[in-house]
CSV table of C-alpha atoms in Angstrom, one decimal:
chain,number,residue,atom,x,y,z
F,1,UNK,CA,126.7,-22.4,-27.0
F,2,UNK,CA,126.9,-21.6,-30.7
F,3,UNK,CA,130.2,-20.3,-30.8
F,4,UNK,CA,130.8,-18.1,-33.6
F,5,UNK,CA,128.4,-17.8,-36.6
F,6,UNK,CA,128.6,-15.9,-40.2
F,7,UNK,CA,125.9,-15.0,-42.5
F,8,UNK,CA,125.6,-15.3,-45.0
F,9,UNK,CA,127.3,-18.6,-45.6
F,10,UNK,CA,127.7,-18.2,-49.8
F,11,UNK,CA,127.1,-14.8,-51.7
F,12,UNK,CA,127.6,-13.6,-55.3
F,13,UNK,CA,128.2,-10.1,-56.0
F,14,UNK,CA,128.6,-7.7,-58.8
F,15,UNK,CA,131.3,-5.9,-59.2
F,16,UNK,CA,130.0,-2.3,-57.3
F,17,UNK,CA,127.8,-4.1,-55.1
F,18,UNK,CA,127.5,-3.6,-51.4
F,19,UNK,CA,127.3,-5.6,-48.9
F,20,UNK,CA,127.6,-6.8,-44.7
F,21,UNK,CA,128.7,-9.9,-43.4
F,22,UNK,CA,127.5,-10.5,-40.0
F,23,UNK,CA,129.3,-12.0,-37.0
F,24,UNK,CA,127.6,-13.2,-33.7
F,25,UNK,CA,129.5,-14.5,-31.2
F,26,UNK,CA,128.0,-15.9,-27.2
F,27,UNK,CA,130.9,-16.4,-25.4
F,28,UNK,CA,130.8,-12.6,-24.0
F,29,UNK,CA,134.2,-12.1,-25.7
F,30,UNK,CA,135.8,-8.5,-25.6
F,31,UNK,CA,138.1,-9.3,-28.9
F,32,UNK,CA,136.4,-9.6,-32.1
F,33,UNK,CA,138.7,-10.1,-35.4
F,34,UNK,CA,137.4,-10.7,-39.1
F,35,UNK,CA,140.3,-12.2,-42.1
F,36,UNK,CA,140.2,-13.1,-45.0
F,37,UNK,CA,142.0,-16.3,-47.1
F,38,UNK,CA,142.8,-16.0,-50.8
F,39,UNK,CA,143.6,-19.3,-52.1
F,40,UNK,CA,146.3,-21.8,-50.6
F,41,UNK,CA,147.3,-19.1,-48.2
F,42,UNK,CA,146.8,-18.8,-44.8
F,43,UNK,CA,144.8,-16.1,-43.0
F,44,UNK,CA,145.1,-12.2,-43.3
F,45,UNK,CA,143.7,-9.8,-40.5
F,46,UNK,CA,141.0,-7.2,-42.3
F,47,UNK,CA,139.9,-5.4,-39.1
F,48,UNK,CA,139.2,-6.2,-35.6
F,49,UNK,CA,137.3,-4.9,-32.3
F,50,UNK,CA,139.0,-5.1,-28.8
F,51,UNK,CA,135.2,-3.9,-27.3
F,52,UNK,CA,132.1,-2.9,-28.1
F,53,UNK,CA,132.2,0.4,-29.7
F,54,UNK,CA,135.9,0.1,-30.9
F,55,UNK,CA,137.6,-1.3,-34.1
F,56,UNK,CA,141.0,-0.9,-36.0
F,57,UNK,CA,142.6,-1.8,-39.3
F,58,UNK,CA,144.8,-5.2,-39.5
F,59,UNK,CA,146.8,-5.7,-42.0
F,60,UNK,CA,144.8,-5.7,-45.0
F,61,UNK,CA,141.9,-3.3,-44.8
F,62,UNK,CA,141.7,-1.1,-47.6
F,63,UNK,CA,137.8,-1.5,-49.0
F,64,UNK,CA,136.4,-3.0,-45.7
F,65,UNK,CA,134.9,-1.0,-43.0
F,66,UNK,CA,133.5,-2.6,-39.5
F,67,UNK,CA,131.3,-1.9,-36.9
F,68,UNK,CA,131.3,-3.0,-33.3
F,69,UNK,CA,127.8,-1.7,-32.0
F,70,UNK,CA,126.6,-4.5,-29.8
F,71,UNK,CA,129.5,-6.7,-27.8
F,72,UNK,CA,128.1,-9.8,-29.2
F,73,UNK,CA,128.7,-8.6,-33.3
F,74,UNK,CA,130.9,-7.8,-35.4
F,75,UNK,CA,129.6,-6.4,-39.0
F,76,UNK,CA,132.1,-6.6,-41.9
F,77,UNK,CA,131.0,-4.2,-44.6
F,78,UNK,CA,132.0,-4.5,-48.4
F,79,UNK,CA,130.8,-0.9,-50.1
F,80,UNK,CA,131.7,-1.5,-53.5
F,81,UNK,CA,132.8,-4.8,-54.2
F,82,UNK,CA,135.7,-5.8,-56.6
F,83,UNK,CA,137.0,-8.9,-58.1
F,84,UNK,CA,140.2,-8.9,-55.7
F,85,UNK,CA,137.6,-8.8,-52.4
F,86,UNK,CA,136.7,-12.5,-54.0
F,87,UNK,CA,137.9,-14.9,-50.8
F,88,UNK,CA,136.6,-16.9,-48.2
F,89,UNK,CA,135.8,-14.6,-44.8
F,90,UNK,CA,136.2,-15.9,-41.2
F,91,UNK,CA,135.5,-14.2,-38.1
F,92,UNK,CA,137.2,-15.4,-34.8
F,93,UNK,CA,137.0,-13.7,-31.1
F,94,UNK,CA,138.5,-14.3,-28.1
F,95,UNK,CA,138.0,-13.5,-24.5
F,96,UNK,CA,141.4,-11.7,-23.9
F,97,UNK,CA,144.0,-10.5,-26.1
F,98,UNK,CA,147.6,-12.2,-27.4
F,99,UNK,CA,148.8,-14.8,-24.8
F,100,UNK,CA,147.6,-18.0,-24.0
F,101,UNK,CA,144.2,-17.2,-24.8
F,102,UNK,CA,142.4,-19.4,-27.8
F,103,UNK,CA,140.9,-18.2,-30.4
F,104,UNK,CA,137.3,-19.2,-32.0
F,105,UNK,CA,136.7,-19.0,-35.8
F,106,UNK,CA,133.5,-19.4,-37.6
F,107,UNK,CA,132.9,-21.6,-40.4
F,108,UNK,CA,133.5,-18.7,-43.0
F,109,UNK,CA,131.5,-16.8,-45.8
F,110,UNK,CA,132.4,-17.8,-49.0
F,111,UNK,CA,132.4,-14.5,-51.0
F,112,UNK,CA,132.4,-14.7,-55.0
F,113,UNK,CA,132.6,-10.8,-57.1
F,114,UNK,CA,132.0,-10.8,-60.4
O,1,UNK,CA,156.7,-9.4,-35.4
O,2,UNK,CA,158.1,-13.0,-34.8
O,3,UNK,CA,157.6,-15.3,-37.9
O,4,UNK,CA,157.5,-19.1,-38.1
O,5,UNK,CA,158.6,-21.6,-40.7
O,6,UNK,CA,157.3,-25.0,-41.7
O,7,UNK,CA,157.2,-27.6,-44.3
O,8,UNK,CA,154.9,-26.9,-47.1
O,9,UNK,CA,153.4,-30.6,-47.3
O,10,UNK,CA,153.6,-33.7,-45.1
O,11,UNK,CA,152.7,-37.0,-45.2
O,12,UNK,CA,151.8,-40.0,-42.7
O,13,UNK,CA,150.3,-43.5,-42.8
O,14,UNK,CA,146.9,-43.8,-40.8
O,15,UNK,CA,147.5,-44.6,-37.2
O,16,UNK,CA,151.5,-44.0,-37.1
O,17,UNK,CA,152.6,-41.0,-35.1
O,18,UNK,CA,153.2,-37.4,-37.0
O,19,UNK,CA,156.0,-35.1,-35.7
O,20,UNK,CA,155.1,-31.6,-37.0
O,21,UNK,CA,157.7,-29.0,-36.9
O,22,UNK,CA,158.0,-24.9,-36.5
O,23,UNK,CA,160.7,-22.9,-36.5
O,24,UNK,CA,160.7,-19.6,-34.8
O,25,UNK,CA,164.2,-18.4,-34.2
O,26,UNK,CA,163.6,-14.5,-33.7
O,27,UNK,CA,160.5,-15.8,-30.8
O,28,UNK,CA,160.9,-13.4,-27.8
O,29,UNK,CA,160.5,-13.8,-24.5
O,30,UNK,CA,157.0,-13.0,-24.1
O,31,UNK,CA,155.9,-15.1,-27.3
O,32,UNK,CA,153.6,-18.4,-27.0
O,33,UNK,CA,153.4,-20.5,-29.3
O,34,UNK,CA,150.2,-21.8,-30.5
O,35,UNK,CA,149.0,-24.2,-33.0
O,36,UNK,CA,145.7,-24.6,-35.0
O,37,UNK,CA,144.9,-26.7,-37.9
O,38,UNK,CA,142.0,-26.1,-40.3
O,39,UNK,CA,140.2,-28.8,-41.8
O,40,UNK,CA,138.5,-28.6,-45.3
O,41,UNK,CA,136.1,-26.0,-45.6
O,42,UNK,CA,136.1,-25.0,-42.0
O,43,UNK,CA,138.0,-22.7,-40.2
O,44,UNK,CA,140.9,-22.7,-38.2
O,45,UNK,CA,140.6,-24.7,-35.0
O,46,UNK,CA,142.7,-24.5,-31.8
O,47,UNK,CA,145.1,-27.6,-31.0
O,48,UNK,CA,147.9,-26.6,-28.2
O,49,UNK,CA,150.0,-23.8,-27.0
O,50,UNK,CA,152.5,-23.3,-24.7
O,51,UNK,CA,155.5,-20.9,-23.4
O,52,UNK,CA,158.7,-23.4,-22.2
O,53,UNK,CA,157.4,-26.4,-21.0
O,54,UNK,CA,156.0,-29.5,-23.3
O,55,UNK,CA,152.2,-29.9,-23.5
O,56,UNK,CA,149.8,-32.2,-23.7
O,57,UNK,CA,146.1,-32.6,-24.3
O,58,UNK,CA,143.5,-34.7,-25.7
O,59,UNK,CA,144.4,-33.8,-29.4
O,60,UNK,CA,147.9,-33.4,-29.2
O,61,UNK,CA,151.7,-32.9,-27.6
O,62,UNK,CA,153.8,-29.8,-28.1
O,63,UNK,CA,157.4,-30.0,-27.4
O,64,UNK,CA,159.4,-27.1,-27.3
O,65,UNK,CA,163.3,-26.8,-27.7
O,66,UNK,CA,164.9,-25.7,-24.7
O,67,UNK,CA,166.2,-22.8,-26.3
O,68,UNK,CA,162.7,-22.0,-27.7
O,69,UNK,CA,163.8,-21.4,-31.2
O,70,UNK,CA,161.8,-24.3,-32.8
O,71,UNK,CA,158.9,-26.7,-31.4
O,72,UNK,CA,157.3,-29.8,-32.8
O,73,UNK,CA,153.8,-30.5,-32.9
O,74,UNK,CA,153.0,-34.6,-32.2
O,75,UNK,CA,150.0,-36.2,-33.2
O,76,UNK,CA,150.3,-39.9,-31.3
O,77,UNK,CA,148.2,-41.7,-34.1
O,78,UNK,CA,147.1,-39.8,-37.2
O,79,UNK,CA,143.5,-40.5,-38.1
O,80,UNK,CA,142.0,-40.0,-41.5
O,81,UNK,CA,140.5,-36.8,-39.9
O,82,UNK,CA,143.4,-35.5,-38.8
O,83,UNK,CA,144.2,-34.5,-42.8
O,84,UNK,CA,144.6,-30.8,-42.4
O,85,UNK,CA,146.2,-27.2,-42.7
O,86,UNK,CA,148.5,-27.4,-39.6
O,87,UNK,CA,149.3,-23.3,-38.7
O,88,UNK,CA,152.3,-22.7,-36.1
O,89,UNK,CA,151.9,-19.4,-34.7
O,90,UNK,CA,153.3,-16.7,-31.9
O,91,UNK,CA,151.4,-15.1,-29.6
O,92,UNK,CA,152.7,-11.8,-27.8
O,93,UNK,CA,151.1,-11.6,-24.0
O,94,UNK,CA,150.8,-7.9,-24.5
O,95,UNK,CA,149.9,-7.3,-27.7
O,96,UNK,CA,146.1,-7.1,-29.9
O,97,UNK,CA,145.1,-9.4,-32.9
O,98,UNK,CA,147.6,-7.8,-35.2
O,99,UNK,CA,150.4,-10.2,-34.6
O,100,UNK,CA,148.1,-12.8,-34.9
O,101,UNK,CA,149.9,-14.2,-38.3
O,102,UNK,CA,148.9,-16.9,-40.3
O,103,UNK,CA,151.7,-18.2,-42.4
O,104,UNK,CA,151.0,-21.0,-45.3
O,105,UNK,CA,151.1,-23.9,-42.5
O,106,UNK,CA,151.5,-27.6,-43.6
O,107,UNK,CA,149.2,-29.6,-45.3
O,108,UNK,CA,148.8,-33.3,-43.4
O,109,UNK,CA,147.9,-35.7,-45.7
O,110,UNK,CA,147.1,-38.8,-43.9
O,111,UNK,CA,147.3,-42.0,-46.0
O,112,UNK,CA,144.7,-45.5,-45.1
């Protein structure tokens, strides 16, 4: 098993630039989730999928969109890219939601606007 | 939603014991507590969780108050490797991602 990956794994962008990170995940998990981390913080939810061919906003979403086409990825999608969307991106899924259920994180996209 | 709070920064010597704590006085019933930790440049892996009763794995113990308002994450010996973001977070049972918080954590810092 490969777990969870991301691609790219390093990016530089202009600001206005566009765009997708990819998540793939082959664990057959129904919950798919993408953050973000600024900086000596900890982790903030952008978006996440609880199925294939459903997604909703976490709690910082405002210039992200997401697809969920296909079970096994989750696309995170930057349309016009600013200097605040600078951060390093992990994607995570688990097979159930809340509970006692672990969550898996990939090793992150390290995302640089200028 | 249910927030924790832990010490910004510790510090142990290689191979001595590290008691981590969380406090979490507004945890409901339904809340498990979970912990990950996130080592340099990687993301966040899983450690422990539980719901009442103490736990214990390969990696770690977690020992929960009785009243369930605080827990304490033990590391038996601290490696070198063990130097890490330690997160302490709740878990509803009924709830999606978005409760999934990640506070500031504490940052191990293990000493040879």
């Amino acid at each position: 098993n490969a777990g969870v990956t991301q691609t790219p794994k390093f990016r530089v962008l202009k600001t206005g630039q566009s765009m997708t990170l990819l998540c793939a995940q082959d664990m057959n998990h129904e919950y798919m989730y993408w953050y973000r981390q600024d900086p000596g913080m900890g982790l903030r939810l952008i978006h996440y999928s609880v199925g294939e061919g459903t997604t909703a906003k976490g709690e910082v979403p405002d210039g992200y969109n997401v697809s969920r086409l296909k079970k096994q990825n989750f696309l995170l999608g930057l349309e016009s890219a600013a200097p605040s969307q600078t951060s390093v991106y992990f994607c995570a899924s688990n097979i159930l939601a809340g509970g006692p259920y672990e969550q898996y994180f990939g090793p992150g996209t390290r995302l640089t606007v200028t | 939603d249910a927030k924790t709070t832990q010490p910004n920064s510790m510090e142990s010597n290689e191979e001595e014991p590290v008691h981590l704590p969380c406090n979490h006085s507004t945890i409901s019933g339904t809340d498990y507590i979970h912990w990950y930790r996130q080592l340099p440049s990687q993301g966040p892996e899983y450690v422990i969780h539980g719901l009442t009763s103490n736990v214990n794995n390969r990696m770690a113990s977690l020992a929960i108050a009785e009243d369930r308002k605080s827990s304490t994450l033990i590391l038996h010996r601290a490696t070198l490797r063990d130097a890490a973001v330690y997160y302490c977070i709740l878990r509803d049972s009924d709830n999606y991602g978005q409760n999934f918080v990640f506070g500031p954590g504490t940052r191990l810092s293990v000493l040879p």
